[in-house]
Amino acid sequence: MSFVINELASQDRRFHDLFSDVKNADSLSAVILASLMFGLAVARRVASDILTQRGQEEEVRLFCPKCGHAQA
């Protein structure tokens, strides 16, 4: 099992519960479905972290070297 998965599961109760669902699944289809749910939770966390980081970064505006106006 991946260190990253263990780390996520130990730090966040939601990830722990979702990963427990994967480990406790009793059929192949249940394992796949639980894994997809876990993966979606990870994807949401990554997207949220990236968007938060971008929102906190200072906006860099580019200026036209010819006229000096800000470019969109």
Tab-separated table of C-alpha atoms in Angstrom:
chain	number	residue	atom	x	y	z
A	1	MET	CA	0.000	0.000	0.000
A	2	SER	CA	1.247	3.458	-0.870
A	3	PHE	CA	2.742	5.721	1.789
A	4	VAL	CA	0.653	8.587	0.419
A	5	ILE	CA	-2.593	6.658	0.886
A	6	ASN	CA	-1.646	5.734	4.441
A	7	GLU	CA	-0.674	9.324	5.162
A	8	LEU	CA	-3.979	10.671	3.818
A	9	ALA	CA	-5.984	8.097	5.750
A	10	SER	CA	-4.159	8.885	8.990
A	11	GLN	CA	-4.593	12.667	8.684
A	12	ASP	CA	-8.202	12.982	7.581
A	13	ARG	CA	-11.157	11.021	8.931
A	14	ARG	CA	-12.992	11.208	5.593
A	15	PHE	CA	-10.089	9.584	3.761
A	16	HIS	CA	-9.771	7.012	6.516
A	17	ASP	CA	-13.454	6.075	6.173
A	18	LEU	CA	-13.282	5.920	2.378
A	19	PHE	CA	-10.151	3.791	2.456
A	20	SER	CA	-11.747	1.483	5.015
A	21	ASP	CA	-14.608	1.042	2.560
A	22	VAL	CA	-12.086	-0.080	-0.074
A	23	LYS	CA	-10.366	-2.525	2.286
A	24	ASN	CA	-13.676	-3.955	3.527
A	25	ALA	CA	-15.337	-4.327	0.121
A	26	ASP	CA	-16.561	-7.882	-0.405
A	27	SER	CA	-16.630	-8.081	-4.196
A	28	LEU	CA	-14.617	-6.836	-7.137
A	29	SER	CA	-17.303	-4.358	-8.132
A	30	ALA	CA	-17.462	-3.045	-4.559
A	31	VAL	CA	-13.661	-2.635	-4.486
A	32	ILE	CA	-13.749	-0.728	-7.779
A	33	LEU	CA	-16.628	1.514	-6.692
A	34	ALA	CA	-15.046	2.251	-3.294
A	35	SER	CA	-11.696	2.928	-4.990
A	36	LEU	CA	-13.348	5.372	-7.376
A	37	MET	CA	-14.986	7.177	-4.461
A	38	PHE	CA	-11.626	7.378	-2.684
A	39	GLY	CA	-9.988	8.653	-5.870
A	40	LEU	CA	-12.668	11.319	-6.337
A	41	ALA	CA	-12.110	12.519	-2.768
A	42	VAL	CA	-8.373	12.779	-3.442
A	43	ALA	CA	-9.028	14.632	-6.705
A	44	ARG	CA	-11.341	17.092	-4.927
A	45	ARG	CA	-8.680	17.693	-2.260
A	46	VAL	CA	-5.938	18.259	-4.847
A	47	ALA	CA	-8.117	20.629	-6.909
A	48	SER	CA	-9.152	22.537	-3.805
A	49	ASP	CA	-5.552	22.897	-2.621
A	50	ILE	CA	-4.396	24.090	-6.066
A	51	LEU	CA	-7.238	26.607	-6.394
A	52	THR	CA	-6.630	27.894	-2.859
A	53	GLN	CA	-2.941	28.299	-3.614
A	54	ARG	CA	-3.681	30.141	-6.857
A	55	GLY	CA	-6.148	32.391	-5.079
A	56	GLN	CA	-3.517	33.373	-2.537
A	57	GLU	CA	-0.807	34.124	-5.068
A	58	GLU	CA	-0.229	37.678	-6.103
A	59	GLU	CA	-1.661	38.359	-9.536
A	60	VAL	CA	0.999	39.029	-12.116
A	61	ARG	CA	-0.079	41.434	-14.806
A	62	LEU	CA	1.776	41.650	-18.059
A	63	PHE	CA	2.245	44.991	-19.704
A	64	CYS	CA	2.606	45.703	-23.388
A	65	PRO	CA	6.237	46.668	-24.083
A	66	LYS	CA	5.121	49.127	-26.773
A	67	CYS	CA	2.299	51.074	-25.137
A	68	GLY	CA	2.584	50.111	-21.460
A	69	HIS	CA	-1.053	49.067	-21.065
A	70	ALA	CA	-1.899	46.012	-18.996
A	71	GLN	CA	-2.657	42.928	-21.069
A	72	ALA	CA	-5.708	40.815	-20.272
